[in-house]
Coordinates of C-alpha atoms and ligand atoms in Angstrom, one line a residue:
M1 CA -40.9 90.2 -314.2
S2 CA -42.3 89.2 -316.9
D3 CA -43.7 86.2 -317.9
G4 CA -43.7 84.3 -321.5
I5 CA -41.6 83.3 -323.1
M6 CA -37.7 85.2 -322.5
T7 CA -35.3 86.4 -324.8
G8 CA -33.5 88.7 -322.3
I9 CA -32.8 90.5 -319.3
E10 CA -33.0 93.8 -318.9
Y11 CA -32.6 95.8 -315.6
D12 CA -35.3 97.8 -316.6
D13 CA -37.3 94.4 -316.6
F14 CA -36.7 94.7 -312.4
L15 CA -38.9 98.1 -311.7
D16 CA -43.0 97.2 -310.7
L17 CA -44.0 99.3 -308.8
G18 CA -47.8 97.7 -308.9
Y19 CA -45.8 94.4 -307.6
D20 CA -46.9 93.3 -303.8
P21 CA -43.8 91.4 -302.5
A22 CA -45.3 87.4 -301.3
A23 CA -44.6 86.7 -297.7
T24 CA -42.2 83.8 -298.4
E25 CA -40.2 86.5 -300.2
L26 CA -37.8 89.2 -298.4
V27 CA -38.5 92.5 -298.5
C28 CA -35.8 95.0 -298.8
E29 CA -35.2 98.7 -297.8
F30 CA -32.9 100.9 -299.2
T31 CA -31.5 104.4 -299.2
I32 CA -30.5 105.4 -302.6
E33 CA -27.8 108.2 -304.2
P34 CA -28.5 107.6 -308.3
A35 CA -25.7 108.6 -309.6
D36 CA -25.4 111.8 -312.2
G37 CA -28.0 111.3 -314.5
M38 CA -29.6 108.9 -313.7
S39 CA -33.7 108.7 -313.1
M40 CA -34.9 107.3 -309.2
E41 CA -36.3 104.7 -311.5
A42 CA -33.5 103.0 -313.2
A43 CA -31.0 103.5 -310.3
A44 CA -33.7 101.5 -308.3
S45 CA -34.4 98.7 -311.5
R46 CA -30.2 98.3 -311.3
V47 CA -30.0 97.9 -308.3
A48 CA -33.0 95.2 -308.0
S49 CA -30.9 94.2 -310.8
E50 CA -27.3 93.6 -309.8
S51 CA -27.9 92.0 -306.3
S52 CA -30.3 88.9 -307.7
N53 CA -29.6 87.9 -312.0
G54 CA -29.3 90.6 -313.9
T55 CA -26.1 92.9 -315.0
W56 CA -25.4 96.0 -316.6
A57 CA -25.7 94.3 -319.9
A58 CA -29.3 93.5 -321.4
L59 CA -28.6 88.8 -321.7
H60 CA -30.7 85.9 -324.2
V61 CA -30.7 83.5 -322.6
D62 CA -32.9 80.7 -323.5
E63 CA -35.9 80.0 -320.9
D64 CA -35.4 76.0 -320.1
E65 CA -32.0 76.5 -318.9
L66 CA -32.9 79.5 -316.5
T67 CA -35.0 79.6 -313.3
D68 CA -35.9 83.0 -312.6
L69 CA -34.8 84.7 -309.7
G70 CA -34.7 88.3 -310.2
A71 CA -35.9 90.5 -307.4
V72 CA -38.1 93.4 -308.3
A73 CA -38.0 96.8 -306.6
C74 CA -41.0 97.7 -306.1
G75 CA -41.4 100.6 -304.1
I76 CA -40.1 104.5 -304.9
D77 CA -40.6 107.4 -301.5
G78 CA -38.3 109.7 -301.8
R79 CA -34.8 108.1 -301.3
T80 CA -35.9 105.2 -300.3
V81 CA -37.0 102.2 -302.3
T82 CA -38.0 99.4 -301.4
V83 CA -36.5 95.7 -303.3
A84 CA -38.7 91.7 -303.4
Y85 CA -35.9 89.2 -303.6
P86 CA -37.6 86.5 -304.1
T87 CA -37.2 83.3 -301.4
A88 CA -35.2 81.0 -304.1
L89 CA -32.6 83.1 -304.6
F90 CA -31.1 81.7 -301.1
E91 CA -29.5 79.4 -300.4
D92 CA -30.6 78.0 -297.1
G93 CA -28.8 79.0 -293.6
S94 CA -25.9 80.3 -295.6
M95 CA -25.3 84.0 -294.5
P96 CA -22.7 84.7 -296.5
Q97 CA -24.4 84.2 -299.5
I98 CA -27.5 86.1 -298.9
L99 CA -24.8 89.6 -297.8
S100 CA -23.7 89.0 -301.1
C101 CA -26.9 89.1 -302.9
I102 CA -28.0 92.1 -300.8
A103 CA -24.9 94.1 -298.9
G104 CA -22.8 92.6 -302.1
N105 CA -22.3 94.3 -305.5
I106 CA -24.6 97.4 -305.4
L107 CA -22.4 98.6 -302.6
G108 CA -20.3 99.8 -305.4
M109 CA -22.2 100.1 -308.1
K110 CA -21.6 103.5 -310.4
A111 CA -25.6 103.3 -310.6
V112 CA -25.2 104.9 -307.7
D113 CA -23.6 107.4 -306.0
S114 CA -24.0 106.0 -302.6
I115 CA -26.7 103.3 -301.4
R116 CA -27.4 102.6 -297.4
L117 CA -29.4 98.8 -297.1
E118 CA -31.7 100.2 -293.8
D119 CA -33.9 97.7 -293.0
C120 CA -35.4 94.4 -294.0
D121 CA -38.2 92.2 -293.3
W122 CA -37.4 88.5 -293.7
P123 CA -40.1 85.8 -294.6
E124 CA -39.5 82.2 -292.8
S125 CA -38.5 80.4 -295.3
I126 CA -35.3 82.2 -294.5
T127 CA -35.7 82.5 -290.8
S128 CA -36.1 79.3 -290.3
G129 CA -32.7 77.7 -292.1
F130 CA -31.5 79.5 -288.5
P131 CA -31.3 79.1 -285.5
G132 CA -31.7 82.2 -283.3
P133 CA -30.2 82.9 -280.2
Q134 CA -30.1 80.4 -278.0
F135 CA -30.8 82.5 -274.5
G136 CA -30.9 85.6 -275.3
P137 CA -33.0 88.1 -272.3
S138 CA -33.9 84.7 -270.5
V139 CA -29.8 84.6 -269.2
A140 CA -30.8 86.8 -266.6
R141 CA -32.0 84.7 -264.8
E142 CA -30.8 80.7 -266.5
K143 CA -27.0 81.5 -266.1
L144 CA -26.7 84.8 -263.7
D145 CA -29.2 86.4 -260.5
A146 CA -29.6 89.6 -261.7
G147 CA -33.6 89.1 -262.0
E148 CA -34.9 92.1 -263.2
R149 CA -32.5 94.5 -263.4
P150 CA -30.3 95.1 -266.1
V151 CA -27.3 92.9 -265.5
L152 CA -24.2 94.6 -265.2
A153 CA -21.0 94.2 -267.3
T154 CA -17.3 95.3 -267.3
V155 CA -14.3 95.5 -269.5
P156 CA -10.8 95.5 -267.3
K157 CA -8.5 98.6 -269.0
P158 CA -5.9 99.1 -269.7
K159 CA -7.9 96.8 -272.5
V160 CA -4.1 95.1 -273.6
G161 CA -1.3 95.4 -272.1
L162 CA -2.9 93.7 -268.4
S163 CA -1.0 90.4 -267.4
T164 CA -3.5 87.6 -266.7
D165 CA -3.0 87.9 -263.2
A166 CA -4.0 92.0 -263.1
H167 CA -6.6 90.1 -265.8
A168 CA -8.0 87.5 -262.9
R169 CA -7.8 90.5 -259.8
I170 CA -9.1 92.8 -261.3
G171 CA -12.0 90.7 -262.1
E172 CA -12.2 89.4 -259.1
E173 CA -12.5 92.8 -257.3
A174 CA -15.7 93.9 -259.9
W175 CA -17.4 90.3 -259.0
R176 CA -17.1 91.6 -255.3
G177 CA -18.4 94.8 -255.7
G178 CA -22.0 93.6 -258.2
I179 CA -21.1 93.5 -261.7
D180 CA -22.6 90.0 -262.7
L181 CA -20.4 89.4 -265.7
L182 CA -16.8 89.4 -266.7
K183 CA -15.7 91.2 -270.6
D184 CA -12.8 90.6 -272.4
D185 CA -11.8 93.9 -274.1
E186 CA -12.3 94.1 -278.1
N187 CA -8.7 93.1 -278.7
L188 CA -7.6 91.3 -276.2
T189 CA -7.5 87.2 -277.6
D190 CA -4.0 85.4 -276.8
Q191 CA -1.3 88.2 -276.7
A192 CA 2.1 87.2 -274.6
F193 CA 1.4 89.2 -272.1
N194 CA -1.6 87.5 -271.4
P195 CA -2.0 84.3 -272.9
F196 CA -5.9 83.2 -273.3
A197 CA -5.6 79.3 -271.6
D198 CA -4.0 80.9 -268.5
R199 CA -6.5 83.7 -268.9
L200 CA -9.1 81.6 -268.9
A201 CA -8.5 79.2 -265.9
E202 CA -7.1 82.0 -263.3
S203 CA -10.2 84.8 -264.2
L204 CA -13.2 81.5 -263.4
A205 CA -10.5 80.8 -260.9
A206 CA -11.5 84.8 -259.6
R207 CA -15.1 84.3 -261.2
D208 CA -15.5 81.3 -258.4
R209 CA -14.5 83.0 -255.1
A210 CA -16.8 85.6 -256.7
Q211 CA -19.5 83.6 -256.9
E212 CA -18.6 82.1 -253.1
E213 CA -18.2 85.7 -251.8
T214 CA -21.8 87.1 -252.9
G215 CA -23.7 84.0 -253.3
E216 CA -24.0 85.4 -256.5
R217 CA -23.5 83.5 -260.2
K218 CA -21.4 85.2 -261.7
D219 CA -19.7 85.1 -265.1
Y220 CA -17.4 85.4 -267.9
L221 CA -17.3 86.9 -271.6
V222 CA -13.9 84.9 -272.8
N223 CA -12.4 86.1 -275.6
V224 CA -12.3 84.2 -278.1
T225 CA -11.8 85.5 -281.5
A226 CA -9.7 84.0 -283.9
E227 CA -9.2 82.4 -287.5
T228 CA -12.3 80.0 -287.7
T229 CA -11.2 76.5 -286.3
E230 CA -8.6 77.7 -283.5
M231 CA -11.8 79.6 -283.0
L232 CA -14.1 75.9 -282.3
E233 CA -10.8 75.5 -279.8
R234 CA -10.9 77.8 -278.2
V235 CA -14.6 77.2 -277.7
D236 CA -14.6 74.0 -276.0
L237 CA -11.6 75.2 -274.0
V238 CA -14.3 76.9 -272.3
A239 CA -16.7 74.5 -271.7
E240 CA -14.1 72.1 -270.4
H241 CA -13.0 74.9 -267.9
G242 CA -16.7 75.5 -266.7
G243 CA -17.9 78.9 -268.2
G244 CA -21.5 79.8 -269.2
F245 CA -20.5 82.5 -272.2
V246 CA -17.7 83.3 -275.0
M247 CA -17.0 87.0 -276.9
V248 CA -16.6 88.1 -280.1
D249 CA -16.0 90.3 -283.0
V250 CA -18.7 89.4 -285.2
I251 CA -17.7 92.0 -288.1
T252 CA -13.9 90.8 -287.6
C253 CA -14.4 87.8 -287.7
G254 CA -16.8 87.5 -290.1
W255 CA -21.1 85.5 -290.2
A256 CA -19.7 82.2 -291.6
A257 CA -17.5 82.0 -288.5
V258 CA -20.9 82.8 -286.0
Q259 CA -22.3 80.4 -288.2
S260 CA -19.9 77.7 -286.7
V261 CA -19.4 79.7 -283.9
R262 CA -22.8 79.0 -282.6
E263 CA -23.4 75.9 -283.9
R264 CA -20.2 75.0 -281.2
C265 CA -21.9 76.3 -278.3
A266 CA -24.9 74.6 -279.1
D267 CA -23.1 71.9 -277.9
H268 CA -21.8 73.3 -274.7
G269 CA -24.9 74.7 -273.8
L270 CA -22.2 78.4 -274.0
A271 CA -24.5 81.5 -274.3
I272 CA -22.7 84.6 -277.1
H273 CA -21.5 87.7 -276.8
A274 CA -21.1 89.9 -280.5
H275 CA -18.7 92.3 -279.5
R276 CA -19.8 94.9 -283.0
A277 CA -16.0 95.9 -283.3
M278 CA -15.6 97.7 -286.8
H279 CA -19.8 98.1 -287.4
A280 CA -19.3 101.9 -287.5
A281 CA -17.1 101.1 -291.5
F282 CA -20.1 99.8 -292.4
D283 CA -23.4 102.6 -290.1
R284 CA -21.9 105.7 -289.9
L285 CA -22.9 107.2 -292.9
D286 CA -26.3 108.0 -293.4
H287 CA -26.4 107.4 -296.9
H288 CA -23.7 104.7 -297.7
G289 CA -23.0 101.0 -295.7
V290 CA -25.2 98.9 -294.3
S291 CA -27.4 100.0 -291.1
M292 CA -26.7 98.7 -287.4
R293 CA -31.0 97.5 -287.9
V294 CA -29.7 94.8 -290.3
I295 CA -26.8 94.2 -288.3
A296 CA -28.4 93.8 -285.4
Q297 CA -30.7 91.8 -287.4
I298 CA -27.7 89.5 -289.3
A299 CA -26.3 89.0 -286.4
R300 CA -29.4 87.5 -284.3
L301 CA -30.0 85.2 -287.0
C302 CA -26.7 84.0 -287.6
G303 CA -27.6 83.2 -283.3
V304 CA -25.6 85.3 -280.8
D305 CA -27.2 85.7 -277.5
H306 CA -26.5 89.4 -276.7
I307 CA -24.8 92.4 -279.1
H308 CA -23.6 96.2 -278.6
T309 CA -26.3 98.7 -280.4
G310 CA -25.4 102.1 -278.8
T311 CA -25.8 104.0 -275.9
A312 CA -28.7 105.8 -277.3
G313 CA -26.2 109.0 -277.1
L314 CA -25.5 108.8 -272.9
G315 CA -21.8 106.7 -274.5
K316 CA -18.6 107.9 -276.2
L317 CA -19.8 106.6 -279.5
A318 CA -22.0 107.9 -282.6
N319 CA -24.6 105.3 -282.9
E320 CA -28.0 105.4 -284.6
D321 CA -31.4 104.6 -283.5
T322 CA -30.5 102.6 -279.8
P323 CA -33.8 102.1 -278.9
G324 CA -35.4 100.9 -281.9
I325 CA -33.0 98.4 -283.1
N326 CA -33.1 97.0 -279.5
E327 CA -37.2 97.3 -280.3
W328 CA -36.9 94.7 -283.3
L329 CA -34.4 92.1 -281.2
T330 CA -36.9 91.6 -278.6
S331 CA -39.7 91.8 -280.8
D332 CA -41.2 88.8 -282.9
C333 CA -39.7 87.3 -285.7
H334 CA -40.9 83.5 -286.5
G335 CA -40.2 82.4 -283.0
L336 CA -36.5 83.1 -283.4
R337 CA -35.5 83.5 -279.6
P338 CA -34.8 87.4 -278.8
V339 CA -31.2 89.0 -278.5
L340 CA -30.6 91.4 -275.4
P341 CA -28.8 94.2 -276.2
V342 CA -25.9 95.5 -274.6
A343 CA -25.2 99.3 -274.1
S344 CA -22.1 100.2 -273.6
G345 CA -19.1 102.7 -274.5
G346 CA -18.5 105.8 -272.1
L347 CA -20.7 105.0 -269.3
H348 CA -20.4 105.3 -265.6
P349 CA -22.5 105.6 -262.9
G350 CA -24.3 109.0 -263.4
V351 CA -26.0 108.2 -266.3
V352 CA -27.3 105.1 -265.5
D353 CA -30.9 106.4 -264.8
Q354 CA -31.3 108.6 -268.2
L355 CA -29.9 104.9 -269.6
I356 CA -33.0 103.0 -268.5
D357 CA -35.5 105.6 -268.9
A358 CA -34.3 105.4 -272.8
L359 CA -33.7 101.5 -273.5
G360 CA -35.7 99.7 -270.3
T361 CA -34.4 97.1 -267.9
D362 CA -33.6 93.9 -269.8
I363 CA -30.5 95.3 -271.4
I364 CA -26.6 95.0 -269.8
V365 CA -25.0 97.8 -269.0
Q366 CA -21.7 97.7 -269.6
A367 CA -18.9 99.9 -268.4
G368 CA -14.9 100.0 -268.1
G369 CA -13.5 103.1 -267.6
G370 CA -16.4 104.2 -265.9
V371 CA -16.1 101.9 -263.2
H372 CA -12.2 101.4 -263.2
G373 CA -11.5 105.2 -263.0
H374 CA -13.8 105.6 -259.7
P375 CA -11.1 107.5 -257.6
D376 CA -11.7 104.5 -255.3
G377 CA -11.2 101.8 -257.6
T378 CA -12.9 98.9 -259.1
H379 CA -14.4 97.2 -256.6
A380 CA -15.8 100.4 -255.5
G381 CA -16.2 102.0 -259.3
A382 CA -18.6 98.0 -259.7
K383 CA -20.0 99.0 -256.4
A384 CA -20.8 102.5 -257.6
L385 CA -22.3 101.2 -260.3
R386 CA -24.5 98.7 -259.0
Q387 CA -25.9 101.1 -256.2
S388 CA -26.9 103.6 -259.4
V389 CA -28.8 100.7 -260.8
E390 CA -30.7 99.9 -257.5
A391 CA -31.2 103.2 -257.3
S392 CA -32.9 103.7 -260.2
M393 CA -34.9 100.5 -260.3
A394 CA -36.1 102.0 -256.8
G395 CA -37.4 105.2 -259.0
T396 CA -34.9 107.4 -256.4
D397 CA -33.2 110.3 -257.3
L398 CA -29.3 109.3 -258.1
E399 CA -28.1 111.9 -255.7
T400 CA -30.4 110.9 -253.1
Y401 CA -29.7 107.9 -253.2
A402 CA -26.3 108.6 -253.3
D403 CA -26.3 110.5 -250.0
D404 CA -26.3 107.0 -248.3
H405 CA -23.6 104.7 -250.5
A406 CA -20.6 107.3 -250.5
E407 CA -18.9 105.1 -254.1
L408 CA -22.2 106.5 -255.8
A409 CA -21.7 109.6 -254.0
T410 CA -17.8 109.3 -255.2
A411 CA -18.9 108.6 -258.8
L412 CA -21.4 111.3 -259.0
E413 CA -18.4 114.0 -258.0
K414 CA -16.4 112.6 -260.7
W415 CA -18.2 112.7 -263.6
G416 CA -22.1 113.9 -262.6
A417 CA -24.3 113.4 -265.3
E418 CA -22.5 113.9 -268.1
T419 CA -22.3 112.3 -271.4
P420 CA -17.7 111.7 -272.3
R421 CA -16.8 112.1 -275.2
Ligands
LIG1 O1 -14.9 98.8 -274.2 C1 -15.9 99.3 -274.1 C2 -16.5 99.8 -273.2 O2 -15.4 100.7 -273.1 P1 -15.8 102.3 -271.9 O3 -17.4 101.3 -271.0 O4 -13.6 102.8 -270.9 O5 -16.3 103.2 -272.9 C3 -16.5 98.7 -275.2 O6 -15.8 98.1 -276.7 C4 -17.4 99.6 -276.3 O7 -18.6 98.8 -275.6 C5 -17.8 99.4 -278.5 O8 -18.9 100.1 -278.1 P2 -19.9 100.0 -278.9 O9 -20.7 98.4 -277.5 O10 -21.0 101.2 -279.0 O11 -20.0 98.7 -279.9
LIG2 MG1 -14.0 97.7 -276.1

């Protein structure tokens, strides 16, 4: 915004296409469709205004009584608008406050027909207020024995309704078959058919037996999702029982709750597995909402260790740009630890080679139906998944490896290399 005596804050004040953002500023990229009759310039300026210190009307404010926190719409390229935000606009370490600016009122503002927050370039002045992950990809070696291969996880199916005994038994079969992590499903928390405390105790006892038998470290991603106070108590309980991880539905819980969980997990040395149920409400439309890339960035700042980022088109769920998101999660971000991406949703042994080709080996491969739907059951399904990873790591064609690996052969016979819907 212009210097000098301020007699008003007009929304046109928020556009300066010659402006070069400072390294301390948060720079956001939006895709915008202006409202009927509104120019791209006017819409871009309204976005910068409404998301920082402006409103629809010109204001008269005494300069002495105001810190100028106006954002600047500094780039327009087709439908892409770049906006730079001064760091002082943001409260240190508060993800809810940041999102109330950059992904707040503007998403419903009539000045645009649609608007999508696509990407953020986070300055150190903001990232330094956040912890980032405690572990990230290092869980593969620090907490598990996956070494250089992808970490393998499975979620018992049906996703809800199994008794506590059945859940733990299925977990034990999967761990014995070669899975590293048992994972609760997103809507399994503390229901009467499978109470949280019982499930935690029984599943970790099963984990211990499987570790003893296989000589490999195993663990359990127990879903602690709840109202925040309750969730923190569940985190404590996981630590008391000797678990190494918790799972949180980060979108449905909200980022404030995730920040609280991250703090509590640091007290106990627990890693956080982020399930992203409800993300598609924000990111499924390519012209409106908040991209999965930005959701993943927020999750990294808040400090999750794993987050689901999709399957590069090989699974059952629609998602955008998995390779690009994963690259961001593991790239340098002012010293924040990287996040280990999770590929999940409709995966099975027959697509693992393609998945590793697309995403590399620094991932978690998570399969529910693709393990428990194996014609010979969970144990065989887990073995088949592990065999498909071994084959891919060795650069051996899955069909060839299946010649002397019966479980993989059966899985390939059932599912081939097809992508399910
Ligand atoms: O239960 C599953 C996968 O089960 P299955 O393997 O039987 O499909 C998960 O909830 C998905 O990972 C969510 O999707 P995403 O990872 O894309 O958020
Ligand atoms: Mg699920």
